[in-house]
């Protein structure tokens, strides 16, 4: 009989699942999630447009003279590749925060053994993986043009690469363990260990001054208002999108569990 | 073109393919995930709709058979009363 009460992942239903059993009404978070997702998409598009319109180009190497462009004296090369930065950094910060959220739910799972926390941690890590991949794609393109190589073992790149491997490892671990209770416990511990790399990765450019990767996230970053507006649009856009996607996936997975319960009822 | 301007704009065109590729890959990765989430949601919703339909049919069939059984019982009772 206990078997019939277990959910799709083979775990006992959580308090949230038991309470929502038979209910089709959406929670407030589920109701506002699509709005936040759309708002995130609008902010991202706005950030993208503003990055190429109002944000001025960054100066590169000095040239052999001065030219007047738009009533301004210009004596340096203009770096168009810097436009990648307007999304590269927000996406990286989003991946860090998503892993932080996952770590929070993993700690909650280990404290309570509530399978709903395991589900949330799993989905937060899933969303973070998407953003990690986006960071790697954008970083690779910038690196190939600016540094002339596809890869270099710079401290920031190395720690982020390790982070990506750990996040992939999280899913490999989940797929490798059959017992649901053990899978959730092992994955939670592994997820917390993964999160340890986040502050290391964030601080590494400060800890290792020889790092060629620039330290952007600082109070004296030198970004003008025209640069900050698209950056903030992209930042909040990506954060809103990640939250919207997380809630969307959570709703789907909970619906899947409801479906499995209905199938069990039909079988009985 | 002015040689100074040529130097100033020297990196613009060569870097354009990398900038375009960076944004295309980023949006592409996000789009793939959105499509995956949509497909999964649609699949679950359609399965729930089919199952709900089956459950409703099963329930209504059960209700009809219960009603028929009750009618039969009443008829049997009235028959026995008549005989008495």
mmCIF file of C-alpha atoms in Angstrom, chain A:
data_model
loop_
_atom_site.group_PDB
_atom_site.id
_atom_site.type_symbol
_atom_site.label_atom_id
_atom_site.label_comp_id
_atom_site.label_asym_id
_atom_site.label_seq_id
_atom_site.Cartn_x
_atom_site.Cartn_y
_atom_site.Cartn_z
ATOM 1 C CA UNK A 1 0.000 0.000 0.000
ATOM 2 C CA UNK A 2 2.896 2.305 0.755
ATOM 3 C CA UNK A 3 3.999 1.788 -2.835
ATOM 4 C CA UNK A 4 0.863 3.412 -4.170
ATOM 5 C CA UNK A 5 1.497 6.570 -2.172
ATOM 6 C CA UNK A 6 4.922 7.122 -3.715
ATOM 7 C CA UNK A 7 5.366 9.651 -6.464
ATOM 8 C CA UNK A 8 7.028 9.270 -9.893
ATOM 9 C CA UNK A 9 10.484 9.623 -8.431
ATOM 10 C CA UNK A 10 9.630 6.844 -6.025
ATOM 11 C CA UNK A 11 9.610 9.120 -3.015
ATOM 12 C CA UNK A 12 6.918 9.780 -0.491
ATOM 13 C CA UNK A 13 4.856 12.814 -1.487
ATOM 14 C CA UNK A 14 5.850 16.072 0.146
ATOM 15 C CA UNK A 15 3.591 18.224 2.288
ATOM 16 C CA UNK A 16 3.055 20.530 -0.670
ATOM 17 C CA UNK A 17 2.102 17.647 -2.949
ATOM 18 C CA UNK A 18 -0.290 16.157 -0.411
ATOM 19 C CA UNK A 19 -1.960 19.508 0.105
ATOM 20 C CA UNK A 20 -2.296 20.158 -3.625
ATOM 21 C CA UNK A 21 -3.613 16.686 -4.429
ATOM 22 C CA UNK A 22 -6.799 16.943 -6.418
ATOM 23 C CA UNK A 23 -6.485 20.698 -6.714
ATOM 24 C CA UNK A 24 -6.082 22.367 -10.080
ATOM 25 C CA UNK A 25 -5.824 25.961 -8.827
ATOM 26 C CA UNK A 26 -2.497 27.645 -9.539
ATOM 27 C CA UNK A 27 -0.396 29.144 -6.768
ATOM 28 C CA UNK A 28 0.389 32.862 -6.798
ATOM 29 C CA UNK A 29 3.970 32.134 -7.885
ATOM 30 C CA UNK A 30 2.687 30.067 -10.820
ATOM 31 C CA UNK A 31 0.270 32.834 -11.790
ATOM 32 C CA UNK A 32 2.918 35.571 -11.859
ATOM 33 C CA UNK A 33 5.636 33.374 -13.435
ATOM 34 C CA UNK A 34 4.438 33.856 -17.063
ATOM 35 C CA UNK A 35 4.246 37.625 -16.486
ATOM 36 C CA UNK A 36 7.802 37.630 -15.107
ATOM 37 C CA UNK A 37 8.957 35.488 -18.042
ATOM 38 C CA UNK A 38 7.458 37.908 -20.570
ATOM 39 C CA UNK A 39 8.873 40.894 -18.648
ATOM 40 C CA UNK A 40 12.281 39.195 -18.701
ATOM 41 C CA UNK A 41 12.028 38.680 -22.454
ATOM 42 C CA UNK A 42 11.082 42.362 -22.985
ATOM 43 C CA UNK A 43 13.946 43.585 -20.771
ATOM 44 C CA UNK A 44 16.411 41.286 -22.555
ATOM 45 C CA UNK A 45 15.369 42.522 -25.997
ATOM 46 C CA UNK A 46 15.554 46.105 -24.710
ATOM 47 C CA UNK A 47 19.027 45.469 -23.276
ATOM 48 C CA UNK A 48 20.126 43.927 -26.561
ATOM 49 C CA UNK A 49 18.872 46.904 -28.606
ATOM 50 C CA UNK A 50 20.322 49.496 -26.203
ATOM 51 C CA UNK A 51 23.708 47.716 -26.113
ATOM 52 C CA UNK A 52 24.033 48.354 -29.846
ATOM 53 C CA UNK A 53 22.470 51.812 -29.916
ATOM 54 C CA UNK A 54 23.043 54.014 -26.841
ATOM 55 C CA UNK A 55 26.068 52.228 -25.305
ATOM 56 C CA UNK A 56 29.259 53.818 -26.635
ATOM 57 C CA UNK A 57 32.045 51.593 -27.956
ATOM 58 C CA UNK A 58 34.935 50.880 -25.614
ATOM 59 C CA UNK A 59 38.375 52.191 -26.491
ATOM 60 C CA UNK A 60 41.069 49.745 -27.484
ATOM 61 C CA UNK A 61 44.708 50.267 -28.501
ATOM 62 C CA UNK A 62 45.949 53.747 -29.400
ATOM 63 C CA UNK A 63 46.152 54.682 -33.054
ATOM 64 C CA UNK A 64 48.742 56.866 -34.808
ATOM 65 C CA UNK A 65 46.705 60.065 -34.620
ATOM 66 C CA UNK A 66 43.366 61.594 -33.711
ATOM 67 C CA UNK A 67 40.149 61.729 -35.719
ATOM 68 C CA UNK A 68 36.928 63.627 -35.067
ATOM 69 C CA UNK A 69 33.917 61.295 -34.935
ATOM 70 C CA UNK A 70 30.536 62.768 -33.942
ATOM 71 C CA UNK A 71 32.098 65.901 -32.435
ATOM 72 C CA UNK A 72 34.455 63.804 -30.323
ATOM 73 C CA UNK A 73 38.196 63.356 -30.605
ATOM 74 C CA UNK A 74 39.000 59.664 -30.948
ATOM 75 C CA UNK A 75 42.554 58.370 -30.658
ATOM 76 C CA UNK A 76 41.897 54.691 -29.952
ATOM 77 C CA UNK A 77 40.525 51.661 -31.724
ATOM 78 C CA UNK A 78 36.832 50.957 -31.100
ATOM 79 C CA UNK A 79 36.166 47.520 -29.658
ATOM 80 C CA UNK A 80 32.968 46.123 -31.119
ATOM 81 C CA UNK A 81 33.607 42.711 -29.499
ATOM 82 C CA UNK A 82 32.937 44.321 -26.101
ATOM 83 C CA UNK A 83 29.214 44.252 -27.010
ATOM 84 C CA UNK A 84 29.260 40.565 -25.995
ATOM 85 C CA UNK A 85 29.885 41.676 -22.412
ATOM 86 C CA UNK A 86 26.369 43.181 -22.055
ATOM 87 C CA UNK A 87 24.907 39.672 -21.889
ATOM 88 C CA UNK A 88 27.950 37.600 -20.934
ATOM 89 C CA UNK A 89 28.126 39.032 -17.416
ATOM 90 C CA UNK A 90 24.361 39.008 -16.641
ATOM 91 C CA UNK A 91 24.137 35.407 -17.824
ATOM 92 C CA UNK A 92 27.110 34.439 -15.617
ATOM 93 C CA UNK A 93 25.599 36.147 -12.556
ATOM 94 C CA UNK A 94 22.275 34.390 -13.261
ATOM 95 C CA UNK A 95 24.019 31.010 -13.414
ATOM 96 C CA UNK A 96 25.661 31.726 -10.034
ATOM 97 C CA UNK A 97 22.351 32.751 -8.451
ATOM 98 C CA UNK A 98 20.527 29.725 -9.862
ATOM 99 C CA UNK A 99 23.187 27.489 -8.310
ATOM 100 C CA UNK A 100 22.770 29.398 -5.040
ATOM 101 C CA UNK A 101 19.022 28.727 -5.118
ATOM 102 C CA UNK A 102 19.717 25.059 -5.881
ATOM 103 C CA UNK A 103 22.141 24.870 -2.935
ATOM 104 C CA UNK A 104 19.486 26.411 -0.642
ATOM 105 C CA UNK A 105 16.938 23.749 -1.638
ATOM 106 C CA UNK A 106 19.577 21.027 -1.326
ATOM 107 C CA UNK A 107 20.292 22.087 2.254
ATOM 108 C CA UNK A 108 16.528 22.205 2.930
ATOM 109 C CA UNK A 109 16.170 18.696 1.498
ATOM 110 C CA UNK A 110 18.921 17.311 3.729
ATOM 111 C CA UNK A 111 17.252 18.973 6.726
ATOM 112 C CA UNK A 112 13.677 17.849 6.006
ATOM 113 C CA UNK A 113 13.892 14.955 3.461
ATOM 114 C CA UNK A 114 10.954 16.627 1.693
ATOM 115 C CA UNK A 115 11.079 15.457 -1.951
ATOM 116 C CA UNK A 116 9.658 18.791 -3.139
ATOM 117 C CA UNK A 117 12.937 20.472 -2.174
ATOM 118 C CA UNK A 118 14.848 17.866 -4.178
ATOM 119 C CA UNK A 119 12.642 18.595 -7.195
ATOM 120 C CA UNK A 120 13.225 22.344 -6.827
ATOM 121 C CA UNK A 121 17.000 21.855 -6.452
ATOM 122 C CA UNK A 122 17.031 19.603 -9.518
ATOM 123 C CA UNK A 123 15.170 22.176 -11.642
ATOM 124 C CA UNK A 124 17.235 25.138 -10.376
ATOM 125 C CA UNK A 125 20.383 23.230 -11.370
ATOM 126 C CA UNK A 126 18.807 22.436 -14.745
ATOM 127 C CA UNK A 127 18.144 26.151 -15.354
ATOM 128 C CA UNK A 128 21.661 27.029 -14.163
ATOM 129 C CA UNK A 129 23.111 24.553 -16.692
ATOM 130 C CA UNK A 130 21.381 26.432 -19.520
ATOM 131 C CA UNK A 131 22.946 29.684 -18.324
ATOM 132 C CA UNK A 132 26.359 28.053 -17.810
ATOM 133 C CA UNK A 133 26.256 26.899 -21.439
ATOM 134 C CA UNK A 134 25.287 30.438 -22.525
ATOM 135 C CA UNK A 135 28.251 31.869 -20.582
ATOM 136 C CA UNK A 136 30.630 29.395 -22.230
ATOM 137 C CA UNK A 137 29.310 30.166 -25.722
ATOM 138 C CA UNK A 138 29.566 33.941 -25.338
ATOM 139 C CA UNK A 139 32.912 33.751 -23.532
ATOM 140 C CA UNK A 140 34.377 31.522 -26.218
ATOM 141 C CA UNK A 141 33.474 33.966 -28.985
ATOM 142 C CA UNK A 142 34.943 36.926 -27.109
ATOM 143 C CA UNK A 143 38.069 34.983 -26.210
ATOM 144 C CA UNK A 144 38.630 33.759 -29.781
ATOM 145 C CA UNK A 145 38.553 37.279 -31.154
ATOM 146 C CA UNK A 146 40.242 39.227 -28.349
ATOM 147 C CA UNK A 147 42.841 36.716 -27.187
ATOM 148 C CA UNK A 148 43.190 34.832 -30.467
ATOM 149 C CA UNK A 149 42.686 31.394 -28.885
ATOM 150 C CA UNK A 150 39.728 29.071 -28.371
ATOM 151 C CA UNK A 151 40.820 28.230 -24.852
ATOM 152 C CA UNK A 152 43.362 29.324 -22.249
ATOM 153 C CA UNK A 153 43.830 28.116 -18.683
ATOM 154 C CA UNK A 154 43.134 31.507 -17.155
ATOM 155 C CA UNK A 155 42.031 31.196 -13.475
ATOM 156 C CA UNK A 156 38.503 32.519 -14.140
ATOM 157 C CA UNK A 157 38.037 30.295 -17.167
ATOM 158 C CA UNK A 158 39.440 27.267 -15.367
ATOM 159 C CA UNK A 159 37.231 27.676 -12.289
ATOM 160 C CA UNK A 160 34.152 28.252 -14.462
ATOM 161 C CA UNK A 161 35.035 25.209 -16.577
ATOM 162 C CA UNK A 162 35.246 23.150 -13.365
ATOM 163 C CA UNK A 163 31.855 24.577 -12.367
ATOM 164 C CA UNK A 164 30.368 23.477 -15.687
ATOM 165 C CA UNK A 165 31.793 19.959 -15.246
ATOM 166 C CA UNK A 166 30.373 19.809 -11.704
ATOM 167 C CA UNK A 167 26.910 20.861 -12.918
ATOM 168 C CA UNK A 168 27.023 18.216 -15.670
ATOM 169 C CA UNK A 169 28.289 15.742 -13.055
ATOM 170 C CA UNK A 170 25.197 16.508 -10.934
ATOM 171 C CA UNK A 171 22.940 15.188 -13.707
ATOM 172 C CA UNK A 172 25.205 12.207 -14.379
ATOM 173 C CA UNK A 173 24.983 11.344 -10.667
ATOM 174 C CA UNK A 174 21.190 11.641 -10.681
ATOM 175 C CA UNK A 175 20.978 9.367 -13.691
ATOM 176 C CA UNK A 176 23.338 6.814 -12.147
ATOM 177 C CA UNK A 177 21.510 6.225 -8.838
ATOM 178 C CA UNK A 178 18.239 4.263 -8.995
ATOM 179 C CA UNK A 179 17.087 4.495 -5.398
ATOM 180 C CA UNK A 180 15.133 7.788 -5.153
ATOM 181 C CA UNK A 181 16.028 8.529 -1.523
ATOM 182 C CA UNK A 182 19.732 7.903 -2.092
ATOM 183 C CA UNK A 183 19.655 9.812 -5.401
ATOM 184 C CA UNK A 184 18.159 12.872 -3.730
ATOM 185 C CA UNK A 185 20.613 12.725 -0.811
ATOM 186 C CA UNK A 186 23.714 12.167 -2.975
ATOM 187 C CA UNK A 187 22.627 14.844 -5.460
ATOM 188 C CA UNK A 188 21.991 17.320 -2.624
ATOM 189 C CA UNK A 189 25.461 16.788 -1.160
ATOM 190 C CA UNK A 190 27.031 16.997 -4.626
ATOM 191 C CA UNK A 191 25.052 20.157 -5.412
ATOM 192 C CA UNK A 192 26.280 21.834 -2.227
ATOM 193 C CA UNK A 193 29.877 20.899 -3.130
ATOM 194 C CA UNK A 194 29.255 22.343 -6.612
ATOM 195 C CA UNK A 195 28.127 25.616 -5.070
ATOM 196 C CA UNK A 196 31.454 25.948 -3.213
ATOM 197 C CA UNK A 197 33.047 26.661 -6.606
ATOM 198 C CA UNK A 198 30.735 29.655 -7.188
ATOM 199 C CA UNK A 199 32.380 32.131 -4.740
ATOM 200 C CA UNK A 200 35.810 30.820 -5.784
ATOM 201 C CA UNK A 201 34.971 31.484 -9.438
ATOM 202 C CA UNK A 202 33.498 34.898 -8.609
ATOM 203 C CA UNK A 203 36.482 36.025 -6.501
ATOM 204 C CA UNK A 204 39.290 34.426 -8.499
ATOM 205 C CA UNK A 205 40.096 37.544 -10.559
ATOM 206 C CA UNK A 206 40.605 39.416 -7.277
ATOM 207 C CA UNK A 207 42.545 36.597 -5.619
ATOM 208 C CA UNK A 208 44.837 36.045 -8.612
ATOM 209 C CA UNK A 209 45.798 39.492 -9.962
ATOM 210 C CA UNK A 210 47.659 37.957 -12.919
ATOM 211 C CA UNK A 211 44.321 36.787 -14.357
ATOM 212 C CA UNK A 212 43.792 38.179 -17.857
ATOM 213 C CA UNK A 213 40.022 38.067 -17.347
ATOM 214 C CA UNK A 214 38.835 41.573 -16.405
ATOM 215 C CA UNK A 215 37.155 42.202 -13.041
ATOM 216 C CA UNK A 216 33.909 43.879 -14.013
ATOM 217 C CA UNK A 217 31.735 43.512 -10.931
ATOM 218 C CA UNK A 218 33.113 46.349 -8.828
ATOM 219 C CA UNK A 219 32.023 49.818 -7.703
ATOM 220 C CA UNK A 220 34.680 51.627 -9.786
ATOM 221 C CA UNK A 221 33.967 49.662 -12.955
ATOM 222 C CA UNK A 222 34.047 52.892 -14.979
ATOM 223 C CA UNK A 223 30.815 52.058 -16.792
ATOM 224 C CA UNK A 224 28.917 55.143 -17.923
ATOM 225 C CA UNK A 225 25.155 55.509 -17.531
ATOM 226 C CA UNK A 226 24.720 54.677 -21.237
ATOM 227 C CA UNK A 227 26.523 51.401 -20.572
ATOM 228 C CA UNK A 228 24.812 50.640 -17.270
ATOM 229 C CA UNK A 229 21.261 50.914 -18.685
ATOM 230 C CA UNK A 230 21.607 48.062 -21.223
ATOM 231 C CA UNK A 231 23.639 46.060 -18.723
ATOM 232 C CA UNK A 232 20.936 46.345 -16.040
ATOM 233 C CA UNK A 233 18.192 45.588 -18.577
ATOM 234 C CA UNK A 234 20.060 42.420 -19.559
ATOM 235 C CA UNK A 235 20.765 41.554 -15.919
ATOM 236 C CA UNK A 236 17.140 41.808 -14.752
ATOM 237 C CA UNK A 237 15.934 40.319 -18.019
ATOM 238 C CA UNK A 238 18.038 37.207 -17.526
ATOM 239 C CA UNK A 239 17.118 36.931 -13.831
ATOM 240 C CA UNK A 240 13.399 37.195 -14.640
ATOM 241 C CA UNK A 241 13.717 34.663 -17.473
ATOM 242 C CA UNK A 242 15.527 32.196 -15.207
ATOM 243 C CA UNK A 243 12.830 32.537 -12.520
ATOM 244 C CA UNK A 244 10.041 32.182 -15.090
ATOM 245 C CA UNK A 245 11.635 29.085 -16.586
ATOM 246 C CA UNK A 246 12.179 27.581 -13.132
ATOM 247 C CA UNK A 247 8.520 28.027 -12.146
ATOM 248 C CA UNK A 248 7.373 26.751 -15.552
ATOM 249 C CA UNK A 249 9.443 23.579 -15.247
ATOM 250 C CA UNK A 250 8.280 23.133 -11.644
ATOM 251 C CA UNK A 251 4.658 23.346 -12.762
ATOM 252 C CA UNK A 252 5.307 20.766 -15.493
ATOM 253 C CA UNK A 253 7.036 18.331 -13.160
ATOM 254 C CA UNK A 254 4.275 18.674 -10.558
ATOM 255 C CA UNK A 255 1.691 18.049 -13.292
ATOM 256 C CA UNK A 256 3.675 14.948 -14.273
ATOM 257 C CA UNK A 257 3.486 13.713 -10.685
ATOM 258 C CA UNK A 258 -0.264 14.384 -10.639
ATOM 259 C CA UNK A 259 -0.531 12.402 -13.870
ATOM 260 C CA UNK A 260 1.322 9.462 -12.369
ATOM 261 C CA UNK A 261 -1.012 9.527 -9.368
ATOM 262 C CA UNK A 262 -4.036 9.493 -11.701
ATOM 263 C CA UNK A 263 -2.576 6.501 -13.582
ATOM 264 C CA UNK A 264 -2.087 4.667 -10.295
ATOM 265 C CA UNK A 265 -5.721 5.427 -9.320
ATOM 266 C CA UNK A 266 -6.905 4.079 -12.677
ATOM 267 C CA UNK A 267 -4.807 0.912 -12.284
ATOM 268 C CA UNK A 268 -6.308 0.286 -8.836
#
